[in-house]
Amino acid sequence: MDEKPPVILLVDDDRDHAELIREMFRDHQGANRIYHVSDGEAALDYVFRRGDYSEPEKSPRPHLILLDLHLPTIGGLEVLKQIKAAEELRRIPVVVLTTSEAETDVAAAYDNHTNGYLVKPADFERFTQMINEIGSYWLTWNHTVVINNKQARP
């Protein structure tokens, strides 16, 4: 990883969940840079640097993407599919973080090359533990390659 704090792209339309996740990363993981978008179209604009995110300063390459499945505009599975299809983006770990335990959703996410599938626990303590462990594994122990200079193409 580079010298700057890791970048996390959080894609979740539930603002309460998103704020809780942001707080947990700040409290337990330190100085991460967390960018939040609330729908699939904004997520794709961010990673492909389109529209409001065309400037690299507004859309630094994430070290980790946390992706909800059930999103407005474009669903999470389609977002995942497009990210993993783009040569410049496919190495970015994408972890599905959702409330869905449906086997069809789990299978579809892995068929589209998710790096992990996590179901948000209803229990606050377990949810806190999960977020802390996500940060520890994906941002501390796991090694990633982030290519900042390339413009991704859909």
Coordinates of N, CA and C in Angstrom, one line a residue:
M1 N 0.8 -1.2 0.0 CA 0.0 0.0 0.0 C 0.9 1.2 0.0
D2 N 0.3 2.3 -0.5 CA 1.1 3.6 -0.6 C 1.1 4.3 0.8
E3 N 1.7 5.5 0.9 CA 1.8 6.2 2.1 C 0.5 6.8 2.6
K4 N -0.4 7.1 1.7 CA -1.6 7.7 2.1 C -2.5 6.7 2.8
P5 N -3.5 7.2 3.6 CA -4.4 6.2 4.2 C -5.2 5.5 3.1
P6 N -5.6 4.2 3.4 CA -6.4 3.5 2.4 C -7.7 4.1 2.1
V7 N -8.1 4.0 0.9 CA -9.4 4.5 0.4 C -10.4 3.4 0.4
I8 N -11.6 3.6 0.9 CA -12.7 2.7 0.9 C -13.8 3.3 0.2
L9 N -14.4 2.6 -0.8 CA -15.6 3.1 -1.5 C -16.7 2.3 -0.9
L10 N -17.7 3.0 -0.2 CA -18.8 2.3 0.4 C -20.0 2.6 -0.4
V11 N -20.7 1.6 -1.0 CA -21.8 1.7 -1.8 C -23.0 1.1 -1.1
D12 N -23.8 2.0 -0.5 CA -25.0 1.5 0.3 C -26.0 2.6 0.3
D13 N -27.3 2.2 0.0 CA -28.4 3.2 -0.1 C -29.0 3.5 1.3
D14 N -28.7 2.6 2.3 CA -29.2 2.9 3.6 C -28.3 3.8 4.3
R15 N -28.7 5.1 4.5 CA -27.8 6.1 5.0 C -27.4 5.8 6.5
D16 N -28.3 5.2 7.3 CA -28.0 4.8 8.6 C -26.9 3.8 8.7
H17 N -27.0 2.7 7.8 CA -26.0 1.7 7.8 C -24.6 2.4 7.3
A18 N -24.7 3.2 6.3 CA -23.5 3.8 5.8 C -22.8 4.7 6.9
E19 N -23.6 5.5 7.6 CA -23.0 6.3 8.6 C -22.4 5.5 9.7
L20 N -23.1 4.4 10.1 CA -22.6 3.5 11.1 C -21.2 2.9 10.7
I21 N -21.2 2.4 9.5 CA -20.0 1.8 8.9 C -18.8 2.8 8.9
R22 N -19.1 4.0 8.5 CA -18.1 5.1 8.4 C -17.6 5.4 9.8
E23 N -18.5 5.5 10.8 CA -18.0 5.7 12.2 C -17.2 4.6 12.7
M24 N -17.6 3.4 12.4 CA -16.8 2.2 12.9 C -15.4 2.2 12.3
F25 N -15.3 2.5 11.0 CA -14.0 2.5 10.4 C -13.1 3.6 11.0
R26 N -13.7 4.7 11.2 CA -13.0 5.8 11.8 C -12.5 5.5 13.2
D27 N -13.4 4.9 14.0 CA -13.1 4.5 15.4 C -12.1 3.4 15.5
H28 N -12.3 2.4 14.7 CA -11.5 1.2 14.9 C -10.3 1.0 13.9
Q29 N -10.4 1.7 12.8 CA -9.3 1.5 11.7 C -8.5 2.8 11.5
G30 N -8.8 3.9 12.2 CA -8.0 5.0 12.0 C -8.3 5.9 10.8
A31 N -7.3 6.4 10.2 CA -7.4 7.4 9.2 C -7.7 7.0 7.8
N32 N -8.6 6.1 7.6 CA -9.0 5.7 6.3 C -9.8 6.8 5.6
R33 N -9.7 6.9 4.3 CA -10.5 7.8 3.5 C -11.7 7.0 3.0
I34 N -12.9 7.4 3.5 CA -14.1 6.6 3.1 C -15.0 7.5 2.2
Y35 N -15.2 7.0 1.0 CA -16.1 7.7 0.1 C -17.4 6.9 0.0
H36 N -18.5 7.6 0.2 CA -19.8 6.9 0.2 C -20.7 7.4 -1.0
V37 N -21.2 6.4 -1.7 CA -22.2 6.7 -2.7 C -23.4 5.8 -2.4
S38 N -24.6 6.3 -2.8 CA -25.8 5.6 -2.4 C -26.6 4.9 -3.5
D39 N -26.0 4.8 -4.7 CA -26.7 4.1 -5.7 C -25.7 3.5 -6.7
G40 N -26.2 2.6 -7.5 CA -25.3 1.9 -8.4 C -24.7 2.7 -9.5
E41 N -25.5 3.7 -10.0 CA -25.0 4.6 -11.1 C -23.9 5.4 -10.5
A42 N -24.0 6.0 -9.3 CA -22.9 6.8 -8.7 C -21.7 6.0 -8.5
A43 N -21.9 4.7 -8.1 CA -20.7 3.8 -7.9 C -19.9 3.6 -9.2
L44 N -20.7 3.4 -10.3 CA -20.0 3.2 -11.5 C -19.4 4.5 -12.0
D45 N -20.0 5.6 -11.8 CA -19.4 6.9 -12.2 C -18.1 7.1 -11.4
Y46 N -18.1 6.8 -10.1 CA -17.0 6.9 -9.3 C -15.8 6.1 -9.8
V47 N -16.0 4.8 -10.0 CA -14.9 3.9 -10.4 C -14.4 4.1 -11.8
F48 N -15.4 4.6 -12.7 CA -15.0 4.8 -14.1 C -14.7 6.3 -14.3
R49 N -14.7 7.1 -13.3 CA -14.4 8.5 -13.3 C -15.2 9.3 -14.4
R50 N -16.5 9.2 -14.2 CA -17.4 9.9 -15.1 C -18.2 11.0 -14.3
G51 N -18.8 11.9 -15.0 CA -19.6 12.9 -14.4 C -19.0 13.7 -13.2
D52 N -19.7 13.7 -12.1 CA -19.2 14.4 -10.9 C -17.8 13.8 -10.4
Y53 N -17.5 12.6 -10.8 CA -16.2 12.0 -10.3 C -15.1 11.9 -11.4
S54 N -15.2 12.8 -12.4 CA -14.3 12.7 -13.5 C -12.8 13.2 -13.1
E55 N -12.7 13.9 -12.0 CA -11.4 14.4 -11.5 C -10.9 13.3 -10.6
P56 N -9.6 12.8 -10.9 CA -9.0 11.8 -10.0 C -9.0 12.1 -8.5
E57 N -8.9 13.5 -8.2 CA -8.9 13.9 -6.8 C -10.3 13.6 -6.1
K58 N -11.3 13.6 -6.9 CA -12.7 13.3 -6.4 C -13.0 11.8 -6.4
S59 N -12.2 11.0 -7.0 CA -12.4 9.6 -7.1 C -11.1 8.8 -7.0
P60 N -10.4 8.9 -5.9 CA -9.2 8.1 -5.8 C -9.5 6.7 -5.9
R61 N -8.6 5.9 -6.4 CA -8.8 4.5 -6.6 C -8.9 3.8 -5.2
P62 N -10.0 3.1 -5.0 CA -10.2 2.5 -3.7 C -9.3 1.3 -3.5
H63 N -8.9 1.0 -2.2 CA -8.2 -0.2 -1.9 C -9.2 -1.3 -1.6
L64 N -10.5 -0.9 -1.3 CA -11.5 -1.8 -1.0 C -12.9 -1.2 -1.4
I65 N -13.8 -2.0 -1.9 CA -15.1 -1.5 -2.2 C -16.1 -2.4 -1.4
L66 N -16.9 -1.8 -0.6 CA -17.9 -2.5 0.2 C -19.2 -2.2 -0.6
L67 N -19.9 -3.2 -1.1 CA -21.0 -3.1 -2.0 C -22.3 -3.8 -1.5
D68 N -23.3 -3.0 -1.4 CA -24.6 -3.5 -1.1 C -25.2 -4.1 -2.4
L69 N -26.0 -5.1 -2.3 CA -26.6 -5.6 -3.5 C -27.9 -4.9 -4.0
H70 N -28.7 -4.5 -3.1 CA -30.0 -3.9 -3.4 C -29.9 -2.4 -3.4
L71 N -29.6 -1.9 -4.6 CA -29.3 -0.4 -4.8 C -30.3 0.2 -5.8
P72 N -30.6 1.5 -5.6 CA -31.4 2.1 -6.7 C -30.6 2.3 -8.0
T73 N -31.2 2.6 -9.0 CA -30.7 2.9 -10.4 C -30.1 1.7 -11.0
I74 N -29.0 1.2 -10.5 CA -28.3 0.0 -11.0 C -28.0 -0.9 -9.9
G75 N -28.4 -2.2 -9.9 CA -28.2 -3.1 -8.8 C -26.7 -3.4 -8.6
G76 N -26.5 -3.9 -7.4 CA -25.1 -4.2 -6.9 C -24.5 -5.3 -7.8
L77 N -25.2 -6.3 -8.2 CA -24.6 -7.3 -9.0 C -24.1 -6.8 -10.4
E78 N -24.9 -5.8 -11.0 CA -24.4 -5.2 -12.2 C -23.2 -4.4 -12.0
V79 N -23.2 -3.6 -10.8 CA -22.0 -2.9 -10.5 C -20.8 -3.8 -10.4
L80 N -20.9 -4.9 -9.6 CA -19.9 -5.8 -9.5 C -19.4 -6.4 -10.8
K81 N -20.3 -6.7 -11.7 CA -20.0 -7.3 -13.0 C -19.2 -6.3 -13.8
Q82 N -19.6 -5.1 -13.8 CA -18.8 -4.1 -14.6 C -17.4 -3.8 -14.0
I83 N -17.3 -3.8 -12.7 CA -16.0 -3.5 -12.1 C -15.1 -4.7 -12.4
K84 N -15.5 -5.9 -12.3 CA -14.7 -7.1 -12.5 C -14.4 -7.3 -14.0
A85 N -15.2 -6.7 -14.9 CA -15.0 -6.8 -16.3 C -13.9 -5.8 -16.8
A86 N -13.7 -4.8 -16.0 CA -12.7 -3.7 -16.4 C -11.3 -4.1 -16.0
E87 N -10.4 -4.2 -17.0 CA -9.0 -4.6 -16.6 C -8.4 -3.7 -15.6
E88 N -8.7 -2.4 -15.6 CA -8.1 -1.4 -14.7 C -8.6 -1.5 -13.3
L89 N -9.8 -2.2 -13.1 CA -10.5 -2.2 -11.8 C -10.5 -3.6 -11.2
R90 N -10.4 -4.7 -12.0 CA -10.7 -6.0 -11.5 C -9.9 -6.5 -10.3
R91 N -8.7 -5.8 -10.1 CA -7.9 -6.2 -8.9 C -8.4 -5.6 -7.6
I92 N -9.2 -4.6 -7.7 CA -9.7 -4.0 -6.5 C -10.7 -5.0 -5.8
P93 N -10.4 -5.3 -4.5 CA -11.3 -6.2 -3.8 C -12.7 -5.6 -3.6
V94 N -13.7 -6.4 -4.0 CA -15.1 -5.9 -3.8 C -15.7 -7.0 -2.9
V95 N -16.1 -6.5 -1.8 CA -16.8 -7.3 -0.8 C -18.3 -6.9 -0.7
V96 N -19.1 -7.9 -1.0 CA -20.6 -7.6 -0.9 C -20.9 -7.6 0.6
L97 N -21.5 -6.5 1.0 CA -22.0 -6.3 2.4 C -23.5 -6.0 2.4
T98 N -24.3 -7.0 2.7 CA -25.7 -6.8 2.4 C -26.5 -7.5 3.5
T99 N -27.8 -7.3 3.4 CA -28.7 -8.0 4.3 C -29.3 -9.3 3.8
S100 N -29.0 -9.6 2.5 CA -29.6 -10.7 1.8 C -28.8 -12.0 2.1
E101 N -29.5 -13.0 2.6 CA -28.9 -14.3 2.8 C -29.3 -15.3 1.7
A102 N -30.0 -14.8 0.7 CA -30.6 -15.7 -0.4 C -29.4 -16.4 -1.1
E103 N -29.5 -17.7 -1.2 CA -28.5 -18.5 -1.9 C -28.3 -18.0 -3.4
T104 N -29.4 -17.5 -4.0 CA -29.2 -17.0 -5.4 C -28.4 -15.8 -5.4
D105 N -28.5 -14.9 -4.4 CA -27.7 -13.7 -4.4 C -26.2 -14.1 -4.1
V106 N -26.0 -15.0 -3.2 CA -24.6 -15.4 -2.9 C -24.0 -16.0 -4.1
A107 N -24.7 -16.9 -4.8 CA -24.1 -17.6 -6.0 C -23.9 -16.6 -7.1
A108 N -24.8 -15.6 -7.3 CA -24.6 -14.6 -8.3 C -23.4 -13.7 -8.1
A109 N -23.2 -13.4 -6.8 CA -22.1 -12.5 -6.4 C -20.8 -13.2 -6.7
Y110 N -20.7 -14.5 -6.3 CA -19.5 -15.2 -6.6 C -19.3 -15.5 -8.1
D111 N -20.4 -15.8 -8.8 CA -20.3 -15.9 -10.2 C -19.7 -14.7 -10.9
N112 N -19.9 -13.5 -10.3 CA -19.4 -12.3 -10.8 C -18.1 -11.8 -10.1
H113 N -17.5 -12.8 -9.5 CA -16.1 -12.6 -9.0 C -16.0 -11.7 -7.8
T114 N -17.0 -11.7 -6.9 CA -16.8 -10.9 -5.6 C -15.7 -11.6 -4.8
N115 N -15.0 -10.8 -4.0 CA -13.9 -11.2 -3.2 C -14.4 -11.7 -1.8
G116 N -15.7 -11.5 -1.5 CA -16.3 -11.9 -0.3 C -17.8 -11.6 -0.2
Y117 N -18.5 -12.3 0.5 CA -20.0 -12.1 0.7 C -20.3 -12.1 2.2
L118 N -20.6 -10.9 2.7 CA -20.9 -10.8 4.1 C -22.3 -10.3 4.3
V119 N -23.0 -11.0 5.3 CA -24.4 -10.6 5.6 C -24.3 -9.7 6.9
K120 N -24.9 -8.5 6.8 CA -24.9 -7.6 7.9 C -25.7 -8.2 9.1
P121 N -25.0 -8.4 10.2 CA -25.8 -9.0 11.4 C -26.7 -7.9 12.0
A122 N -27.8 -8.3 12.5 CA -28.8 -7.4 13.1 C -28.2 -6.9 14.5
D123 N -27.4 -7.8 15.1 CA -26.9 -7.4 16.4 C -25.8 -6.4 16.3
F124 N -25.9 -5.3 17.0 CA -24.9 -4.2 16.9 C -23.5 -4.6 17.2
E125 N -23.3 -5.4 18.3 CA -21.9 -5.8 18.7 C -21.3 -6.7 17.6
R126 N -22.1 -7.6 17.0 CA -21.6 -8.5 15.9 C -21.3 -7.7 14.7
F127 N -22.1 -6.7 14.4 CA -21.9 -5.8 13.3 C -20.6 -5.0 13.4
T128 N -20.4 -4.5 14.6 CA -19.2 -3.7 14.9 C -18.0 -4.7 14.8
Q129 N -18.1 -5.9 15.3 CA -17.0 -6.8 15.1 C -16.7 -7.1 13.7
M130 N -17.7 -7.3 12.9 CA -17.6 -7.6 11.5 C -16.8 -6.5 10.8
I131 N -17.2 -5.2 11.0 CA -16.6 -4.1 10.3 C -15.2 -4.0 10.7
N132 N -14.9 -4.2 12.0 CA -13.5 -4.1 12.5 C -12.7 -5.2 11.8
E133 N -13.2 -6.4 11.7 CA -12.5 -7.5 11.0 C -12.3 -7.3 9.5
I134 N -13.3 -6.7 8.9 CA -13.1 -6.3 7.5 C -11.9 -5.4 7.3
G135 N -11.9 -4.4 8.1 CA -10.8 -3.4 8.0 C -9.5 -4.1 8.3
S136 N -9.4 -4.9 9.4 CA -8.1 -5.6 9.7 C -7.7 -6.4 8.5
Y137 N -8.6 -7.3 8.0 CA -8.1 -8.2 7.0 C -7.8 -7.4 5.7
W138 N -8.8 -6.7 5.1 CA -8.6 -6.1 3.8 C -7.7 -4.9 3.7
L139 N -7.6 -4.2 4.8 CA -6.7 -3.0 4.8 C -5.4 -3.1 5.5
T140 N -5.2 -4.2 6.3 CA -4.0 -4.4 7.0 C -3.2 -5.6 6.5
W141 N -3.9 -6.7 6.5 CA -3.2 -8.0 6.2 C -3.1 -8.3 4.7
N142 N -4.2 -8.0 4.0 CA -4.3 -8.3 2.6 C -3.5 -7.3 1.8
H143 N -2.8 -7.8 0.8 CA -2.0 -6.9 -0.1 C -2.8 -6.7 -1.4
T144 N -2.9 -5.4 -1.8 CA -3.6 -5.0 -3.0 C -2.7 -4.2 -3.9
V145 N -3.1 -4.1 -5.2 CA -2.4 -3.3 -6.1 C -3.4 -2.2 -6.6
V146 N -3.1 -1.0 -6.4 CA -4.0 0.1 -6.8 C -3.3 0.9 -7.8
I147 N -3.9 1.0 -9.0 CA -3.3 1.7 -10.1 C -4.0 3.0 -10.2
N148 N -3.4 4.1 -9.8 CA -4.0 5.4 -9.7 C -4.0 6.2 -11.0
N149 N -3.0 5.9 -11.9 CA -2.8 6.7 -13.1 C -3.7 6.4 -14.3
K150 N -4.3 5.2 -14.3 CA -5.1 4.8 -15.4 C -6.6 5.2 -15.3
Q151 N -7.1 5.6 -16.4 CA -8.6 5.9 -16.5 C -9.2 4.6 -16.8
A152 N -10.1 4.2 -16.0 CA -10.9 2.9 -16.2 C -11.9 3.1 -17.3
R153 N -12.1 2.1 -18.1 CA -13.1 2.2 -19.2 C -14.2 1.1 -19.0
P154 N -15.4 1.5 -19.1 CA -16.5 0.5 -18.9 C -16.5 -0.5 -20.0

